[in-house]
């Protein structure tokens, strides 16, 4: 009798597993990692294989795919609006200041979507592809792993103004950046932990030039930037020209996902103003930077939790939105 009762409870637990391990988003919808187990069991395997192939060919792509998920979620929620090209009634977010000439990896998402459409047509959303690709990119770069809650649907519109106004900018003040995070339901820990994604990837000269030459409108470099580091940067980032010249966000280990980014900040060698203000404008954020610099495992733990939290920003679920056939345009009505 005891054995049969144990079996009953095991079956009951498995039956409700999607609910037990689900995550409620900030708009009330539910996402859970097992979403495609029946409808497209190879979905995560397919995403991972394509991401692994492209990152092996170009390490920088890991940071680019991670950034796409971030820039998508901060505008209208995690709904793949960023991927839409301009068409009748839609002005693409790719034209916004945060994305123009810098957002990349769209062809990788196209390749993943094409493979998934062959395996299970109109089943896996582009929004979920972005979330999975961000996780796989992080892991491939040596960062933490986490279960990705799934079940997002794709939007039928984009917001150029939202992209221009809601995504934190390199020259924003600390208070402005924190306000933009709080609007999304994210807190200070999320801000500092997610900023740690700058442990991989590159930034353009135009994104930090003012720190080298005219930070406060007085023709002087930023006093919070290590001056020997600033001198090195000026060699390839002149006062004019070279806007697209690329620089490592973390010059110590630019392709490895680790906590050296935070160690750089403590040495006044954060590349972007939005990086360095984490140590100069808030004692609370400075304390977190010090903790992450000393404890890589703590950074990994907080980063993974914050990525799940960010991925839960206002997803479309149920019958809202659609599952696009291709990620760059809405389905024909």
Short mmCIF file of C-alpha atoms in Angstrom, two decimals:
data_model
loop_
_atom_site.label_atom_id
_atom_site.label_comp_id
_atom_site.label_asym_id
_atom_site.label_seq_id
_atom_site.Cartn_x
_atom_site.Cartn_y
_atom_site.Cartn_z
CA UNK A 1 0.00 0.00 0.00
CA UNK A 2 2.79 2.41 0.95
CA UNK A 3 4.59 1.64 -2.31
CA UNK A 4 1.46 2.26 -4.41
CA UNK A 5 0.82 5.55 -2.61
CA UNK A 6 4.42 6.68 -3.30
CA UNK A 7 3.94 5.87 -6.98
CA UNK A 8 0.71 7.89 -7.01
CA UNK A 9 2.41 10.94 -5.56
CA UNK A 10 5.29 10.63 -8.07
CA UNK A 11 2.84 10.58 -10.98
CA UNK A 12 0.99 13.56 -9.52
CA UNK A 13 4.23 15.51 -9.17
CA UNK A 14 5.24 14.82 -12.77
CA UNK A 15 1.80 15.78 -14.05
CA UNK A 16 2.06 19.20 -12.45
CA UNK A 17 5.78 19.74 -13.14
CA UNK A 18 5.24 22.64 -15.58
CA UNK A 19 3.29 24.49 -12.89
CA UNK A 20 5.74 23.65 -10.11
CA UNK A 21 8.63 25.03 -12.11
CA UNK A 22 6.81 27.89 -13.80
CA UNK A 23 7.63 31.58 -13.50
CA UNK A 24 4.96 34.23 -13.32
CA UNK A 25 5.85 37.23 -15.47
CA UNK A 26 5.11 40.81 -14.48
CA UNK A 27 1.98 40.84 -16.64
CA UNK A 28 0.47 37.73 -15.08
CA UNK A 29 1.37 35.19 -17.81
CA UNK A 30 3.22 31.98 -17.00
CA UNK A 31 6.43 30.78 -18.60
CA UNK A 32 8.11 27.45 -17.85
CA UNK A 33 11.20 25.59 -19.11
CA UNK A 34 9.23 22.52 -20.24
CA UNK A 35 7.00 24.49 -22.62
CA UNK A 36 8.27 22.79 -25.82
CA UNK A 37 8.90 19.31 -24.40
CA UNK A 38 5.96 17.85 -26.36
CA UNK A 39 5.44 20.31 -29.22
CA UNK A 40 9.11 20.63 -30.23
CA UNK A 41 11.34 18.42 -28.05
CA UNK A 42 14.53 19.26 -30.00
CA UNK A 43 14.01 23.03 -29.80
CA UNK A 44 16.68 23.81 -27.23
CA UNK A 45 19.13 21.40 -28.86
CA UNK A 46 18.70 23.14 -32.22
CA UNK A 47 19.21 26.61 -30.76
CA UNK A 48 22.32 25.51 -28.89
CA UNK A 49 23.88 23.83 -31.93
CA UNK A 50 23.54 26.91 -34.14
CA UNK A 51 24.80 29.27 -31.42
CA UNK A 52 27.77 26.97 -30.72
CA UNK A 53 28.68 26.94 -34.41
CA UNK A 54 28.63 30.72 -34.85
CA UNK A 55 30.41 31.47 -31.56
CA UNK A 56 33.15 28.99 -32.46
CA UNK A 57 33.61 30.94 -35.68
CA UNK A 58 33.40 34.39 -34.02
CA UNK A 59 33.68 34.67 -30.23
CA UNK A 60 32.25 38.20 -30.27
CA UNK A 61 28.88 36.84 -31.40
CA UNK A 62 28.19 35.55 -27.89
CA UNK A 63 28.03 39.12 -26.57
CA UNK A 64 26.00 40.27 -29.58
CA UNK A 65 23.30 37.64 -29.03
CA UNK A 66 23.16 38.37 -25.31
CA UNK A 67 22.74 42.07 -26.10
CA UNK A 68 19.87 41.38 -28.52
CA UNK A 69 17.83 39.76 -25.73
CA UNK A 70 18.51 42.71 -23.40
CA UNK A 71 17.57 45.31 -26.04
CA UNK A 72 14.43 43.37 -26.91
CA UNK A 73 13.16 42.96 -23.35
CA UNK A 74 13.60 46.63 -22.41
CA UNK A 75 11.24 47.71 -25.22
CA UNK A 76 7.64 46.51 -24.95
CA UNK A 77 8.79 43.44 -23.04
CA UNK A 78 10.43 40.24 -24.31
CA UNK A 79 8.41 39.93 -27.51
CA UNK A 80 10.98 39.91 -30.37
CA UNK A 81 9.88 43.39 -31.48
CA UNK A 82 13.56 44.22 -32.05
CA UNK A 83 13.79 41.64 -34.84
CA UNK A 84 11.08 43.19 -37.04
CA UNK A 85 12.20 45.02 -40.17
CA UNK A 86 10.33 48.12 -41.31
CA UNK A 87 7.16 47.37 -43.25
CA UNK A 88 3.70 48.85 -43.65
CA UNK A 89 2.76 50.23 -40.23
CA UNK A 90 6.05 49.19 -38.59
CA UNK A 91 9.17 51.29 -38.10
CA UNK A 92 12.00 49.00 -37.08
CA UNK A 93 13.74 49.37 -33.72
CA UNK A 94 16.97 48.63 -35.55
CA UNK A 95 17.08 52.34 -36.50
CA UNK A 96 17.16 53.54 -32.89
CA UNK A 97 20.27 55.12 -31.38
CA UNK A 98 21.07 52.09 -29.18
CA UNK A 99 20.79 49.68 -32.14
CA UNK A 100 21.87 51.56 -35.26
CA UNK A 101 25.30 50.39 -36.46
CA UNK A 102 25.74 48.24 -33.35
CA UNK A 103 22.99 45.61 -32.92
CA UNK A 104 24.09 42.44 -34.70
CA UNK A 105 23.40 38.73 -34.84
CA UNK A 106 20.10 38.97 -36.69
CA UNK A 107 21.27 36.49 -39.32
CA UNK A 108 22.04 33.99 -36.54
CA UNK A 109 18.47 34.28 -35.24
CA UNK A 110 17.26 33.79 -38.83
CA UNK A 111 19.31 30.60 -39.12
CA UNK A 112 17.94 29.25 -35.84
CA UNK A 113 14.37 30.10 -36.84
CA UNK A 114 14.78 28.41 -40.23
CA UNK A 115 16.03 25.22 -38.58
CA UNK A 116 13.19 25.25 -36.07
CA UNK A 117 10.58 25.81 -38.77
CA UNK A 118 11.81 22.67 -40.54
CA UNK A 119 11.64 20.68 -37.30
CA UNK A 120 8.33 22.00 -35.96
CA UNK A 121 6.60 24.69 -38.07
CA UNK A 122 5.16 27.76 -36.35
CA UNK A 123 5.78 26.41 -32.88
CA UNK A 124 8.81 28.14 -31.34
CA UNK A 125 8.59 31.92 -31.00
CA UNK A 126 11.34 34.32 -32.01
CA UNK A 127 11.15 35.80 -28.49
CA UNK A 128 12.00 32.41 -26.98
CA UNK A 129 14.82 31.98 -29.50
CA UNK A 130 16.36 35.24 -28.23
CA UNK A 131 16.10 34.08 -24.61
CA UNK A 132 17.66 30.69 -25.35
CA UNK A 133 20.42 32.13 -27.54
CA UNK A 134 21.35 34.58 -24.76
CA UNK A 135 21.66 31.75 -22.23
CA UNK A 136 23.64 29.51 -24.60
CA UNK A 137 25.96 32.38 -25.51
CA UNK A 138 26.68 33.02 -21.85
CA UNK A 139 27.47 29.37 -21.17
CA UNK A 140 29.69 29.05 -24.26
CA UNK A 141 31.71 32.07 -23.07
CA UNK A 142 32.31 30.34 -19.72
CA UNK A 143 29.45 31.91 -17.79
CA UNK A 144 26.63 30.45 -15.68
CA UNK A 145 23.86 28.17 -16.89
CA UNK A 146 20.18 28.50 -16.01
CA UNK A 147 16.83 27.05 -17.01
CA UNK A 148 15.08 29.42 -19.41
CA UNK A 149 11.34 29.84 -18.79
CA UNK A 150 9.61 29.54 -22.18
CA UNK A 151 6.23 30.20 -23.75
CA UNK A 152 6.64 33.76 -25.04
CA UNK A 153 4.83 34.80 -28.20
CA UNK A 154 5.91 37.37 -30.77
CA UNK A 155 4.60 40.91 -31.06
CA UNK A 156 2.93 42.31 -34.15
CA UNK A 157 4.55 45.70 -33.73
CA UNK A 158 7.69 47.58 -32.76
CA UNK A 159 8.47 50.82 -30.93
CA UNK A 160 11.23 53.06 -32.24
CA UNK A 161 10.53 55.65 -29.53
CA UNK A 162 10.62 52.97 -26.85
CA UNK A 163 13.96 51.75 -28.12
CA UNK A 164 15.36 55.28 -28.08
CA UNK A 165 14.04 56.11 -24.62
CA UNK A 166 13.91 52.91 -22.55
CA UNK A 167 17.28 51.25 -23.19
CA UNK A 168 20.02 52.56 -20.86
CA UNK A 169 22.60 54.61 -22.77
CA UNK A 170 26.40 54.69 -22.22
CA UNK A 171 26.31 58.34 -21.16
CA UNK A 172 23.23 58.15 -18.89
CA UNK A 173 23.60 59.16 -15.26
CA UNK A 174 23.41 56.47 -12.59
CA UNK A 175 19.98 57.67 -11.45
CA UNK A 176 18.65 57.58 -15.03
CA UNK A 177 19.92 54.04 -15.57
CA UNK A 178 18.44 52.83 -12.29
CA UNK A 179 15.12 54.48 -13.14
CA UNK A 180 15.05 52.68 -16.50
CA UNK A 181 15.67 49.37 -14.74
CA UNK A 182 12.99 50.01 -12.13
CA UNK A 183 10.44 50.76 -14.87
CA UNK A 184 10.96 47.17 -16.00
CA UNK A 185 10.52 45.77 -12.51
CA UNK A 186 14.26 45.31 -12.02
CA UNK A 187 16.21 46.50 -8.97
CA UNK A 188 19.74 47.58 -8.07
CA UNK A 189 21.04 44.02 -7.81
CA UNK A 190 19.70 43.31 -11.30
CA UNK A 191 21.35 46.48 -12.61
CA UNK A 192 24.81 45.65 -11.27
CA UNK A 193 24.61 41.92 -12.04
CA UNK A 194 23.36 42.43 -15.61
CA UNK A 195 25.98 45.13 -16.22
CA UNK A 196 28.41 42.26 -15.71
CA UNK A 197 27.50 41.08 -19.21
CA UNK A 198 30.08 43.68 -20.27
CA UNK A 199 32.68 41.14 -19.29
CA UNK A 200 32.44 40.07 -22.94
CA UNK A 201 31.97 42.04 -26.14
CA UNK A 202 33.03 45.33 -27.67
CA UNK A 203 31.99 48.96 -27.73
CA UNK A 204 32.46 51.64 -30.35
CA UNK A 205 34.61 54.73 -29.93
CA UNK A 206 31.55 56.95 -30.31
CA UNK A 207 30.04 55.38 -27.16
CA UNK A 208 32.76 56.64 -24.81
CA UNK A 209 34.66 59.38 -26.66
CA UNK A 210 33.34 62.11 -24.37
CA UNK A 211 35.09 60.43 -21.42
CA UNK A 212 38.44 60.89 -23.15
CA UNK A 213 38.13 64.52 -24.17
CA UNK A 214 35.14 66.39 -22.80
CA UNK A 215 33.26 64.55 -20.07
CA UNK A 216 31.77 67.58 -18.32
CA UNK A 217 31.78 70.14 -21.12
CA UNK A 218 35.12 71.58 -19.95
CA UNK A 219 37.38 69.94 -22.56
CA UNK A 220 38.80 67.68 -19.85
CA UNK A 221 38.83 63.87 -19.65
CA UNK A 222 36.70 62.06 -17.11
CA UNK A 223 38.45 62.28 -13.74
CA UNK A 224 36.99 58.88 -12.74
CA UNK A 225 38.83 57.15 -15.61
CA UNK A 226 42.36 55.85 -14.98
CA UNK A 227 44.52 58.28 -16.96
CA UNK A 228 47.00 55.70 -18.27
CA UNK A 229 44.09 53.66 -19.56
CA UNK A 230 42.58 56.81 -21.07
CA UNK A 231 45.84 57.52 -22.89
CA UNK A 232 45.79 54.03 -24.42
CA UNK A 233 42.20 54.51 -25.56
CA UNK A 234 42.98 57.88 -27.17
CA UNK A 235 45.46 56.16 -29.49
CA UNK A 236 42.61 54.56 -31.41
CA UNK A 237 39.70 56.82 -30.45
CA UNK A 238 40.53 60.33 -31.71
CA UNK A 239 38.55 63.50 -31.04
CA UNK A 240 36.93 63.14 -34.43
CA UNK A 241 36.66 60.20 -36.79
CA UNK A 242 36.96 56.54 -35.98
CA UNK A 243 33.42 56.37 -34.61
CA UNK A 244 33.10 52.66 -35.40
CA UNK A 245 36.50 51.62 -34.04
CA UNK A 246 35.95 48.76 -31.60
CA UNK A 247 37.31 48.35 -28.07
CA UNK A 248 36.98 45.50 -25.59
CA UNK A 249 34.53 46.24 -22.78
CA UNK A 250 36.76 44.06 -20.58
CA UNK A 251 40.36 44.31 -21.79
CA UNK A 252 41.60 41.65 -19.31
CA UNK A 253 39.57 38.67 -20.58
CA UNK A 254 37.43 40.03 -23.44
CA UNK A 255 35.93 36.73 -24.62
CA UNK A 256 35.64 34.98 -21.24
CA UNK A 257 32.56 35.46 -19.10
CA UNK A 258 33.98 36.12 -15.63
CA UNK A 259 34.17 38.77 -12.90
CA UNK A 260 37.20 40.65 -14.26
CA UNK A 261 34.79 43.37 -15.44
CA UNK A 262 34.13 44.27 -11.79
CA UNK A 263 37.82 44.21 -10.95
CA UNK A 264 38.37 46.67 -13.81
CA UNK A 265 35.74 48.99 -12.36
CA UNK A 266 37.50 49.02 -8.98
CA UNK A 267 40.71 50.00 -10.81
CA UNK A 268 38.85 52.90 -12.54
CA UNK A 269 39.13 51.12 -15.88
CA UNK A 270 35.52 50.73 -16.86
CA UNK A 271 35.19 51.60 -20.56
CA UNK A 272 31.76 53.20 -20.56
CA UNK A 273 30.49 55.94 -18.27
CA UNK A 274 27.51 53.68 -17.53
CA UNK A 275 29.98 51.08 -16.24
CA UNK A 276 32.10 53.33 -14.04
CA UNK A 277 29.17 55.10 -12.36
CA UNK A 278 28.43 51.80 -10.59
CA UNK A 279 31.42 52.59 -8.36
CA UNK A 280 31.25 56.39 -8.15
CA UNK A 281 27.61 57.37 -7.71
CA UNK A 282 26.15 54.83 -5.29
CA UNK A 283 27.57 53.21 -2.19
CA UNK A 284 25.10 50.36 -2.57
CA UNK A 285 26.15 49.58 -6.13
CA UNK A 286 29.82 49.95 -5.17
CA UNK A 287 29.31 47.35 -2.44
CA UNK A 288 27.87 44.93 -5.01
CA UNK A 289 30.74 45.58 -7.41
CA UNK A 290 33.20 44.72 -4.62
CA UNK A 291 31.30 41.53 -3.77
CA UNK A 292 31.26 40.35 -7.37
CA UNK A 293 34.94 41.23 -7.85
CA UNK A 294 35.80 39.06 -4.86
CA UNK A 295 33.33 36.23 -5.48
CA UNK A 296 32.84 34.99 -9.04
CA UNK A 297 30.31 32.35 -7.91
CA UNK A 298 28.12 35.03 -6.32
CA UNK A 299 28.21 37.08 -9.53
CA UNK A 300 27.24 34.01 -11.58
CA UNK A 301 24.36 33.21 -9.22
CA UNK A 302 22.98 36.75 -9.26
CA UNK A 303 23.47 37.11 -13.02
CA UNK A 304 21.53 33.93 -13.79
CA UNK A 305 18.65 34.96 -11.52
CA UNK A 306 18.56 38.46 -13.01
CA UNK A 307 18.50 37.05 -16.55
CA UNK A 308 15.43 34.97 -15.67
CA UNK A 309 13.84 38.03 -14.10
CA UNK A 310 14.63 40.17 -17.16
CA UNK A 311 13.28 37.47 -19.46
CA UNK A 312 9.96 37.69 -17.63
CA UNK A 313 9.36 41.34 -18.56
CA UNK A 314 5.86 41.60 -20.05
CA UNK A 315 5.94 38.56 -22.36
CA UNK A 316 3.00 37.90 -24.65
CA UNK A 317 1.38 34.61 -23.62
CA UNK A 318 -1.78 32.65 -24.31
CA UNK A 319 -3.51 33.98 -27.42
CA UNK A 320 -1.80 37.37 -27.48
CA UNK A 321 0.68 38.06 -30.24
CA UNK A 322 1.63 35.31 -32.68
CA UNK A 323 4.30 32.76 -33.55
CA UNK A 324 6.05 34.33 -36.53
CA UNK A 325 7.01 32.19 -39.50
CA UNK A 326 10.07 34.38 -39.97
CA UNK A 327 11.48 36.65 -37.29
CA UNK A 328 11.82 39.79 -39.42
CA UNK A 329 8.16 40.25 -40.34
CA UNK A 330 4.72 39.60 -38.94
CA UNK A 331 2.59 36.84 -40.41
CA UNK A 332 0.25 37.68 -43.26
CA UNK A 333 -3.33 38.01 -42.11
#
